[in-house]
CSV table of C-alpha atoms in Angstrom, one decimal:
chain,number,residue,atom,x,y,z
U,1,MET,CA,-19.5,-110.9,-193.8
U,2,ASN,CA,-20.6,-108.7,-190.9
U,3,LYS,CA,-20.8,-104.9,-191.0
U,4,GLN,CA,-17.4,-104.4,-189.4
U,5,SER,CA,-15.7,-106.6,-191.9
U,6,ARG,CA,-17.5,-104.9,-194.8
U,7,LEU,CA,-16.5,-101.4,-193.6
U,8,THR,CA,-12.9,-102.5,-193.2
U,9,THR,CA,-12.9,-104.0,-196.7
U,10,TYR,CA,-14.5,-100.9,-198.3
U,11,ILE,CA,-12.0,-98.6,-196.5
U,12,LEU,CA,-9.1,-100.7,-197.9
U,13,ILE,CA,-10.5,-100.5,-201.3
U,14,GLY,CA,-10.9,-96.8,-201.0
U,15,LEU,CA,-7.3,-96.5,-199.8
U,16,ALA,CA,-5.9,-98.5,-202.8
U,17,LEU,CA,-8.0,-96.6,-205.3
U,18,GLY,CA,-6.9,-93.3,-203.7
U,19,VAL,CA,-3.2,-94.3,-204.2
U,20,ILE,CA,-3.8,-95.3,-207.8
U,21,THR,CA,-5.8,-92.2,-208.7
U,22,GLY,CA,-3.4,-89.8,-207.0
U,23,TYR,CA,-0.4,-91.4,-208.8
U,24,LEU,CA,-2.1,-91.2,-212.2
U,25,ALA,CA,-3.1,-87.6,-211.5
U,26,TYR,CA,0.4,-86.6,-210.5
U,27,GLY,CA,1.9,-88.2,-213.6
U,28,ASN,CA,-0.6,-86.9,-216.2
U,29,MET,CA,-1.9,-83.5,-215.0
U,30,THR,CA,-0.4,-80.0,-214.9
U,31,GLU,CA,0.6,-78.6,-211.6
U,32,ALA,CA,-2.4,-76.3,-211.6
U,33,GLY,CA,-4.7,-79.2,-212.4
U,34,ARG,CA,-3.2,-81.3,-209.6
U,35,ILE,CA,-3.7,-78.6,-207.1
U,36,SER,CA,-7.3,-78.0,-208.3
U,37,LEU,CA,-8.0,-81.7,-208.1
U,38,ALA,CA,-6.5,-81.9,-204.6
U,39,ASP,CA,-8.5,-78.9,-203.4
U,40,THR,CA,-11.7,-80.5,-204.8
U,41,LEU,CA,-11.1,-83.8,-203.1
U,42,THR,CA,-10.3,-82.1,-199.9
U,43,LEU,CA,-14.0,-81.0,-199.8
U,44,ILE,CA,-15.1,-84.6,-199.5
U,45,THR,CA,-12.6,-85.4,-196.7
U,46,THR,CA,-13.5,-82.1,-194.9
U,47,LEU,CA,-17.2,-83.0,-195.1
U,48,PHE,CA,-16.6,-86.4,-193.6
U,49,LEU,CA,-14.5,-85.1,-190.7
U,50,ARG,CA,-17.0,-82.4,-190.0
U,51,LEU,CA,-19.8,-85.0,-189.8
U,52,ILE,CA,-17.6,-86.9,-187.3
U,53,LYS,CA,-16.9,-83.8,-185.3
U,54,MET,CA,-20.7,-83.1,-185.3
U,55,ILE,CA,-21.1,-86.4,-183.4
U,56,ILE,CA,-18.2,-86.2,-180.9
U,57,ALA,CA,-19.4,-83.5,-178.4
U,58,PRO,CA,-22.8,-84.9,-177.7
U,59,LEU,CA,-21.4,-88.5,-177.7
U,60,VAL,CA,-18.5,-87.8,-175.3
U,61,PHE,CA,-20.8,-85.7,-173.0
U,62,SER,CA,-23.6,-88.2,-172.8
U,63,THR,CA,-21.5,-91.4,-172.5
U,64,LEU,CA,-19.1,-89.9,-170.0
U,65,VAL,CA,-21.9,-88.5,-167.8
U,66,CYS,CA,-23.8,-91.8,-167.9
U,67,GLY,CA,-20.6,-93.7,-167.1
U,68,ILE,CA,-19.8,-91.6,-164.1
U,69,ALA,CA,-23.4,-91.6,-162.8
U,70,LYS,CA,-23.6,-95.4,-163.1
U,71,MET,CA,-20.5,-95.8,-161.0
U,72,GLY,CA,-22.6,-94.5,-158.1
U,73,ASP,CA,-20.1,-92.6,-155.9
U,74,ALA,CA,-17.1,-90.4,-155.9
U,75,THR,CA,-14.9,-93.1,-154.5
U,76,ALA,CA,-15.5,-95.4,-157.5
U,77,VAL,CA,-14.9,-92.5,-159.9
U,78,GLY,CA,-11.7,-91.5,-158.1
U,79,ARG,CA,-10.4,-95.1,-158.0
U,80,VAL,CA,-11.0,-95.6,-161.7
U,81,GLY,CA,-9.6,-92.2,-162.5
U,82,ILE,CA,-6.4,-92.8,-160.6
U,83,LYS,CA,-5.9,-96.2,-162.3
U,84,THR,CA,-6.6,-94.6,-165.7
U,85,LEU,CA,-4.2,-91.7,-165.2
U,86,GLY,CA,-1.5,-94.1,-163.8
U,87,TRP,CA,-1.7,-96.2,-167.0
U,88,PHE,CA,-1.6,-93.1,-169.2
U,89,PHE,CA,1.5,-91.8,-167.4
U,90,ILE,CA,3.4,-95.0,-167.8
U,91,ALA,CA,2.3,-95.3,-171.5
U,92,SER,CA,3.4,-91.7,-172.1
U,93,VAL,CA,6.8,-92.2,-170.6
U,94,MET,CA,7.2,-95.4,-172.6
U,95,SER,CA,6.2,-93.7,-175.9
U,96,LEU,CA,8.5,-90.6,-175.3
U,97,THR,CA,11.4,-92.7,-174.2
U,98,LEU,CA,11.1,-95.1,-177.2
U,99,GLY,CA,11.1,-92.1,-179.6
U,100,LEU,CA,14.2,-90.8,-177.9
U,101,ILE,CA,16.1,-94.1,-178.0
U,102,LEU,CA,15.3,-94.8,-181.7
U,103,VAL,CA,16.2,-91.3,-182.9
U,104,ASN,CA,19.6,-91.5,-181.1
U,105,LEU,CA,20.1,-95.0,-182.4
U,106,PHE,CA,19.2,-94.3,-186.1
U,107,ARG,CA,20.3,-90.6,-186.2
U,108,PRO,CA,18.2,-89.9,-189.3
U,109,GLY,CA,19.0,-86.1,-189.2
U,110,ASP,CA,22.7,-86.8,-190.0
U,111,ALA,CA,21.8,-87.3,-193.6
U,112,LEU,CA,20.7,-83.7,-193.9
U,113,LEU,CA,23.7,-82.3,-192.0
U,114,GLY,CA,25.2,-79.3,-193.8
U,115,HIS,CA,22.2,-78.9,-196.1
U,116,MET,CA,20.1,-76.8,-193.7
U,117,ALA,CA,20.0,-73.0,-193.5
U,118,ALA,CA,19.5,-71.7,-190.0
U,119,THR,CA,17.4,-68.8,-191.3
U,120,ALA,CA,13.9,-68.1,-189.9
U,121,ALA,CA,11.0,-69.5,-192.0
U,122,LYS,CA,7.3,-69.1,-191.7
U,123,THR,CA,5.5,-72.3,-190.8
U,124,ASP,CA,2.1,-70.9,-189.9
U,125,LEU,CA,2.2,-72.7,-186.6
U,126,ALA,CA,1.2,-71.0,-183.3
U,127,THR,CA,4.3,-72.0,-181.5
U,128,SER,CA,3.5,-70.0,-178.3
U,129,SER,CA,0.0,-71.5,-177.8
U,130,LEU,CA,1.0,-74.3,-175.5
U,131,THR,CA,2.5,-72.6,-172.4
U,132,LEU,CA,1.6,-74.0,-169.0
U,133,LYS,CA,-0.5,-70.9,-168.3
U,134,ASP,CA,-2.4,-71.3,-171.5
U,135,PHE,CA,-2.9,-75.0,-170.8
U,136,VAL,CA,-4.3,-74.4,-167.3
U,137,THR,CA,-6.7,-71.7,-168.5
U,138,HIS,CA,-7.7,-73.8,-171.4
U,139,LEU,CA,-8.4,-76.8,-169.1
U,140,VAL,CA,-11.7,-75.4,-167.7
U,141,PRO,CA,-14.3,-74.1,-170.2
U,142,ALA,CA,-15.6,-70.5,-169.7
U,143,SER,CA,-18.8,-71.9,-171.3
U,144,ILE,CA,-19.6,-75.5,-172.0
U,145,VAL,CA,-21.6,-74.4,-175.0
U,146,GLU,CA,-18.5,-72.8,-176.4
U,147,GLY,CA,-16.4,-75.9,-175.6
U,148,MET,CA,-18.9,-78.1,-177.4
U,149,ALA,CA,-19.1,-75.8,-180.3
U,150,LYS,CA,-15.3,-75.9,-180.8
U,151,ASN,CA,-15.1,-79.7,-180.0
U,152,GLU,CA,-12.7,-79.1,-177.2
U,153,ILE,CA,-12.6,-82.6,-175.9
U,154,LEU,CA,-10.6,-81.8,-172.7
U,155,GLN,CA,-13.0,-79.1,-171.7
U,156,ILE,CA,-16.0,-81.4,-172.4
U,157,VAL,CA,-14.3,-84.1,-170.3
U,158,ILE,CA,-13.8,-81.7,-167.3
U,159,PHE,CA,-17.4,-80.4,-167.4
U,160,SER,CA,-18.7,-84.0,-167.8
U,161,LEU,CA,-16.7,-85.1,-164.7
U,162,PHE,CA,-18.4,-82.4,-162.6
U,163,PHE,CA,-21.8,-83.0,-164.1
U,164,GLY,CA,-21.7,-86.8,-163.8
U,165,SER,CA,-20.4,-86.6,-160.2
U,166,ALA,CA,-23.1,-84.2,-159.3
U,167,ALA,CA,-25.8,-86.4,-160.9
U,168,ALA,CA,-24.5,-89.4,-158.9
U,169,ALA,CA,-24.6,-87.3,-155.7
U,170,VAL,CA,-28.2,-86.1,-156.3
U,171,GLY,CA,-29.4,-89.7,-156.5
U,172,PRO,CA,-32.9,-90.8,-157.7
U,173,LYS,CA,-33.9,-87.3,-158.7
U,174,ALA,CA,-31.3,-87.4,-161.5
U,175,ASN,CA,-32.4,-90.8,-162.9
U,176,VAL,CA,-34.7,-89.4,-165.6
U,177,LEU,CA,-31.9,-87.1,-166.8
U,178,ILE,CA,-29.4,-90.0,-166.9
U,179,GLU,CA,-31.8,-92.1,-168.8
U,180,ALA,CA,-32.4,-89.3,-171.3
U,181,LEU,CA,-28.6,-88.9,-171.8
U,182,ASP,CA,-28.3,-92.7,-172.2
U,183,GLY,CA,-30.9,-92.4,-175.0
U,184,VAL,CA,-28.8,-89.5,-176.5
U,185,ALA,CA,-25.7,-91.8,-176.5
U,186,HIS,CA,-27.5,-94.6,-178.3
U,187,VAL,CA,-29.0,-92.2,-180.9
U,188,MET,CA,-25.5,-90.7,-181.6
U,189,LEU,CA,-24.1,-94.2,-182.1
U,190,LYS,CA,-26.9,-94.8,-184.6
U,191,VAL,CA,-26.0,-91.5,-186.3
U,192,THR,CA,-22.4,-92.8,-186.4
U,193,GLY,CA,-23.5,-95.8,-188.3
U,194,TYR,CA,-25.0,-93.6,-191.0
U,195,VAL,CA,-21.9,-91.3,-191.2
U,196,MET,CA,-19.5,-94.3,-191.5
U,197,LYS,CA,-21.1,-95.4,-194.7
U,198,PHE,CA,-19.4,-92.3,-196.2
U,199,ALA,CA,-15.9,-93.3,-194.8
U,200,PRO,CA,-14.5,-95.2,-197.8
U,201,PHE,CA,-15.2,-92.2,-200.0
U,202,ALA,CA,-13.5,-89.9,-197.5
U,203,VAL,CA,-10.5,-92.2,-197.4
U,204,PHE,CA,-10.2,-92.3,-201.2
U,205,ALA,CA,-10.4,-88.5,-201.4
U,206,ALA,CA,-7.8,-87.9,-198.6
U,207,VAL,CA,-5.2,-90.3,-200.1
U,208,ALA,CA,-5.8,-89.3,-203.7
U,209,GLY,CA,-5.6,-85.6,-203.0
U,210,THR,CA,-2.4,-85.9,-201.0
U,211,ILE,CA,-0.6,-88.0,-203.6
U,212,ALA,CA,-1.9,-86.0,-206.5
U,213,LYS,CA,-0.5,-82.8,-204.9
U,214,SER,CA,2.9,-84.1,-203.6
U,215,GLY,CA,3.4,-87.3,-205.6
U,216,LEU,CA,4.9,-90.6,-204.4
U,217,GLY,CA,8.3,-88.9,-204.7
U,218,VAL,CA,7.9,-87.2,-201.4
U,219,LEU,CA,7.9,-90.6,-199.8
U,220,SER,CA,11.1,-91.7,-201.4
U,221,THR,CA,12.8,-88.3,-200.5
U,222,TYR,CA,12.2,-89.0,-196.9
U,223,GLY,CA,12.1,-92.7,-197.2
U,224,VAL,CA,14.7,-93.5,-194.6
U,225,PHE,CA,13.2,-91.2,-192.0
U,226,MET,CA,9.7,-92.5,-192.6
U,227,ALA,CA,10.9,-96.1,-192.6
U,228,GLU,CA,12.6,-95.6,-189.2
U,229,PHE,CA,9.6,-93.8,-187.8
U,230,TYR,CA,7.2,-96.6,-189.0
U,231,PHE,CA,9.6,-99.2,-187.5
U,232,GLY,CA,9.3,-97.3,-184.2
U,233,ILE,CA,5.5,-97.2,-184.5
U,234,ALA,CA,5.5,-101.0,-185.1
U,235,LEU,CA,7.8,-101.5,-182.0
U,236,LEU,CA,5.4,-99.3,-180.0
U,237,TRP,CA,2.4,-101.4,-181.1
U,238,ALA,CA,4.3,-104.6,-180.1
U,239,LEU,CA,5.1,-103.1,-176.6
U,240,LEU,CA,1.5,-102.0,-176.1
U,241,ILE,CA,0.1,-105.3,-177.2
U,242,PHE,CA,2.6,-107.2,-175.0
U,243,ILE,CA,1.7,-105.1,-171.9
U,244,GLY,CA,-2.0,-105.6,-172.8
U,245,PHE,CA,-1.3,-109.4,-173.0
U,246,LEU,CA,0.1,-109.4,-169.5
U,247,PHE,CA,-3.3,-108.2,-168.2
U,248,LEU,CA,-5.8,-109.5,-170.8
U,249,LYS,CA,-4.0,-112.8,-171.7
U,250,GLY,CA,-5.4,-114.3,-174.9
U,251,ARG,CA,-8.2,-111.8,-175.2
U,252,ILE,CA,-5.8,-109.2,-176.4
U,253,PHE,CA,-6.0,-110.7,-179.9
U,254,ALA,CA,-9.8,-110.4,-179.9
U,255,LEU,CA,-9.4,-106.8,-178.8
U,256,MET,CA,-7.0,-106.1,-181.7
U,257,ARG,CA,-9.6,-107.6,-184.1
U,258,GLU,CA,-12.2,-105.1,-182.7
U,259,MET,CA,-9.7,-102.2,-183.0
U,260,ARG,CA,-8.8,-103.1,-186.6
U,261,SER,CA,-11.6,-101.1,-188.2
U,262,PRO,CA,-11.2,-97.9,-186.1
U,263,ALA,CA,-7.4,-98.0,-186.4
U,264,LEU,CA,-7.6,-98.4,-190.2
U,265,LEU,CA,-10.1,-95.5,-190.3
U,266,ALA,CA,-7.8,-93.3,-188.2
U,267,PHE,CA,-4.8,-94.3,-190.4
U,268,SER,CA,-6.6,-93.5,-193.6
U,269,THR,CA,-8.0,-90.2,-192.6
U,270,ALA,CA,-5.0,-89.2,-190.4
U,271,SER,CA,-7.5,-88.3,-187.6
U,272,SER,CA,-7.9,-90.1,-184.2
U,273,GLU,CA,-11.2,-88.2,-183.7
U,274,ALA,CA,-12.7,-89.9,-186.8
U,275,ALA,CA,-12.3,-93.3,-185.1
U,276,TYR,CA,-13.7,-92.3,-181.7
U,277,PRO,CA,-17.3,-93.6,-182.2
U,278,LYS,CA,-16.2,-96.9,-183.8
U,279,THR,CA,-13.6,-97.4,-181.0
U,280,LEU,CA,-16.3,-97.0,-178.4
U,281,GLU,CA,-18.5,-99.5,-180.2
U,282,GLY,CA,-15.7,-101.9,-180.6
U,283,LEU,CA,-14.7,-101.8,-176.9
U,284,GLU,CA,-18.3,-102.5,-175.8
U,285,ARG,CA,-18.5,-105.4,-178.3
U,286,PHE,CA,-15.3,-106.7,-176.9
U,287,GLY,CA,-16.9,-106.8,-173.5
U,288,VAL,CA,-15.8,-103.6,-171.8
U,289,ARG,CA,-18.9,-102.3,-169.8
U,290,ASN,CA,-20.3,-99.0,-171.0
U,291,ARG,CA,-19.6,-97.2,-167.7
U,292,ILE,CA,-15.8,-97.9,-168.0
U,293,ALA,CA,-15.5,-97.4,-171.8
U,294,SER,CA,-17.4,-94.1,-171.7
U,295,PHE,CA,-15.2,-92.9,-168.8
U,296,VAL,CA,-11.7,-94.0,-169.8
U,297,LEU,CA,-11.8,-93.4,-173.6
U,298,PRO,CA,-12.7,-89.7,-173.7
U,299,ILE,CA,-10.0,-89.0,-171.1
U,300,GLY,CA,-7.6,-91.0,-173.2
U,301,TYR,CA,-8.2,-88.7,-176.2
U,302,SER,CA,-6.8,-85.9,-174.1
U,303,PHE,CA,-4.1,-87.6,-172.1
U,304,ASN,CA,-3.0,-90.8,-173.9
U,305,LEU,CA,-1.9,-90.0,-177.5
U,306,ASP,CA,0.9,-92.6,-177.6
U,307,GLY,CA,1.8,-92.3,-181.3
U,308,SER,CA,1.8,-88.5,-181.2
U,309,MET,CA,4.1,-88.4,-178.1
U,310,MET,CA,6.6,-90.8,-179.7
U,311,TYR,CA,6.7,-88.7,-182.8
U,312,CYS,CA,7.4,-85.5,-180.7
U,313,THR,CA,10.7,-86.8,-179.3
U,314,PHE,CA,11.6,-88.5,-182.6
U,315,ALA,CA,11.0,-85.4,-184.7
U,316,THR,CA,12.5,-82.8,-182.3
U,317,VAL,CA,15.8,-84.6,-182.0
U,318,PHE,CA,15.8,-85.3,-185.8
U,319,ILE,CA,15.6,-81.6,-186.5
U,320,ALA,CA,18.4,-80.9,-184.0
U,321,GLN,CA,20.6,-83.5,-185.7
U,322,ALA,CA,19.9,-82.0,-189.2
U,323,TYR,CA,21.3,-78.7,-187.9
U,324,GLY,CA,24.3,-80.3,-186.2
U,325,ILE,CA,23.0,-79.4,-182.7
U,326,GLU,CA,24.1,-82.1,-180.2
U,327,MET,CA,21.8,-82.4,-177.3
U,328,SER,CA,23.2,-83.8,-174.0
U,329,LEU,CA,21.4,-86.6,-172.2
U,330,GLY,CA,20.3,-84.0,-169.6
U,331,GLN,CA,18.8,-81.7,-172.3
U,332,GLN,CA,17.0,-84.6,-173.9
U,333,MET,CA,15.5,-85.7,-170.6
U,334,THR,CA,14.4,-82.1,-169.9
U,335,MET,CA,12.9,-82.0,-173.4
U,336,MET,CA,11.0,-85.2,-172.6
U,337,ALA,CA,9.6,-83.7,-169.4
U,338,VAL,CA,8.5,-80.6,-171.3
U,339,LEU,CA,6.8,-82.7,-174.0
U,340,MET,CA,5.1,-84.8,-171.3
U,341,LEU,CA,3.4,-81.6,-170.1
U,342,THR,CA,2.8,-79.8,-173.3
U,343,SER,CA,1.4,-82.8,-175.2
U,344,LYS,CA,-1.5,-83.2,-172.8
U,345,GLY,CA,-4.7,-81.9,-174.3
U,346,MET,CA,-3.2,-81.7,-177.8
U,347,ALA,CA,-6.2,-83.4,-179.2
U,348,GLY,CA,-8.1,-80.1,-179.4
U,349,VAL,CA,-5.3,-78.3,-181.3
U,350,PRO,CA,-5.1,-78.3,-185.1
U,351,ARG,CA,-1.9,-80.0,-186.4
U,352,ALA,CA,-1.3,-80.6,-182.7
U,353,SER,CA,2.0,-82.6,-182.9
U,354,LEU,CA,3.6,-80.0,-185.2
U,355,VAL,CA,2.5,-77.2,-182.8
U,356,VAL,CA,4.0,-79.0,-179.8
U,357,ILE,CA,7.3,-79.7,-181.7
U,358,ALA,CA,7.5,-76.1,-182.9
U,359,ALA,CA,7.0,-74.8,-179.3
U,360,THR,CA,9.7,-77.2,-178.0
U,361,LEU,CA,12.2,-76.2,-180.7
U,362,GLY,CA,12.1,-72.6,-179.5
U,363,GLN,CA,12.7,-73.6,-175.9
U,364,PHE,CA,15.9,-75.4,-176.9
U,365,ASN,CA,17.2,-72.8,-179.4
U,366,ILE,CA,16.7,-75.2,-182.4
U,367,PRO,CA,15.8,-73.2,-185.6
U,368,GLU,CA,12.0,-73.4,-186.2
U,369,ALA,CA,12.8,-73.5,-189.9
U,370,GLY,CA,13.5,-77.2,-189.3
U,371,MET,CA,9.7,-77.7,-189.2
U,372,LEU,CA,9.8,-77.3,-193.0
U,373,LEU,CA,11.6,-80.7,-193.1
U,374,LEU,CA,8.4,-82.3,-191.8
U,375,LEU,CA,5.6,-80.4,-193.3
U,376,GLY,CA,5.7,-82.2,-196.7
U,377,ILE,CA,5.4,-85.6,-195.2
U,378,ASP,CA,3.4,-84.9,-192.1
U,379,HIS,CA,0.2,-86.3,-193.5
U,380,PHE,CA,1.8,-89.7,-194.0
U,381,LEU,CA,3.4,-89.6,-190.5
U,382,ASP,CA,0.1,-88.5,-189.0
U,383,MET,CA,-1.6,-91.5,-190.4
U,384,ALA,CA,0.6,-93.8,-188.3
U,385,ARG,CA,0.3,-91.5,-185.2
U,386,SER,CA,-3.5,-91.5,-185.4
U,387,ALA,CA,-3.8,-95.3,-185.7
U,388,THR,CA,-1.4,-95.8,-182.8
U,389,ASN,CA,-3.4,-93.4,-180.6
U,390,VAL,CA,-6.5,-95.5,-181.3
U,391,ILE,CA,-4.7,-98.8,-180.4
U,392,GLY,CA,-3.2,-97.3,-177.2
U,393,ASN,CA,-6.5,-96.0,-176.0
U,394,GLY,CA,-8.3,-99.2,-176.8
U,395,ILE,CA,-5.8,-101.3,-174.8
U,396,ALA,CA,-5.8,-98.8,-171.9
U,397,THR,CA,-9.6,-98.9,-171.6
U,398,ALA,CA,-9.7,-102.7,-171.7
U,399,VAL,CA,-6.9,-103.0,-169.1
U,400,VAL,CA,-8.7,-100.6,-166.7
U,401,ALA,CA,-11.9,-102.5,-167.2
U,402,LYS,CA,-10.1,-105.8,-166.3
U,403,TRP,CA,-8.6,-104.1,-163.2
U,404,GLU,CA,-12.1,-103.0,-162.1
U,405,GLY,CA,-13.7,-106.4,-162.9
U,406,GLU,CA,-15.9,-104.6,-165.4
U,407,MET,CA,-15.3,-107.1,-168.3
U,408,ASP,CA,-18.1,-109.1,-169.9
U,409,PRO,CA,-17.9,-111.9,-172.5
U,410,PRO,CA,-17.6,-110.6,-176.1
U,411,LYS,CA,-20.9,-109.5,-177.7
U,412,GLU,CA,-21.9,-111.0,-181.0
U,413,ALA,CA,-20.9,-108.8,-184.0
U,414,VAL,CA,-23.8,-107.8,-186.3
């Protein structure tokens, strides 16, 4: 069994043990004891995610700069960039539209109609933090050191685009610097290998803590909503894989095997960022050349969060339905356009999807208190969103590589 298969197996074991432990704790401990256990287990998950975040800034910067510099000229960067953003736009529209169609088809909010109070409620979400002005000013870092310190992926991407393009323009004088950054990238990938040994324990802690605190009952309470959302996620996966098949043919299935481990890691930890280093490794093993993988993937983490975008339309209309607020087709299309803009760059915002949804609710006069419907189950929904984001970005990167003729035969797994 190679290292990838072993890691996947250990994560699955951690996931299963987490469910069992959480269930037993919920049934046999006092409420205070369960909360204490959940808080203690959170320390393990937090430690793992902080270790991952420690890697991301230097890894994104070094790989993206090297990728741009190796492309050689601004024309190549622009061409790949246009293809990348074009794919992301189509995938975003597809994800948002699918969420809108399914929530209107299933109408999950109708089950709660008449049971909701339209009173204001505190959700601790910064609902005003995603205006167009804030997004634009947030786009460019005032200091790249500050951007890296806060792991602002979008800001790191912007600086890296300028830095890499300048390095390519300078020519041979920048070769030593590019080689050094290439060395940094390889070292960070090695560090990733060390950190990933801790992943099964973090998965166990995350799942056990959540179930010990909320119990499996929270899943049955919102069972219909969650089942319909997960069905939508499965449908989105099928669409993404089908579109990938049109470009990659039979190799799409080999790509899905490579994405299995990072998708499972993202699902288990409810964090797309946790899977970034393994996704990059998997794409290069699949045959995507480094200069494409290291260029497209970081941009995807800011502009191509397919699972999160589908959830935004699905959840927003669900809340409107729960309050008996009927949105016209025009209003829903306007909402989709708003979400298309405000969802970009959400990767750097804590509880990003909830923040985007809360901001959207206010713009369409839907009570923000409706967010309370989602807070209890958001972790379980975020698991599906995060895994979908990984799959979407993996397929996008491979397709762009195919377009550019930058695809090699698969590398041997070790």
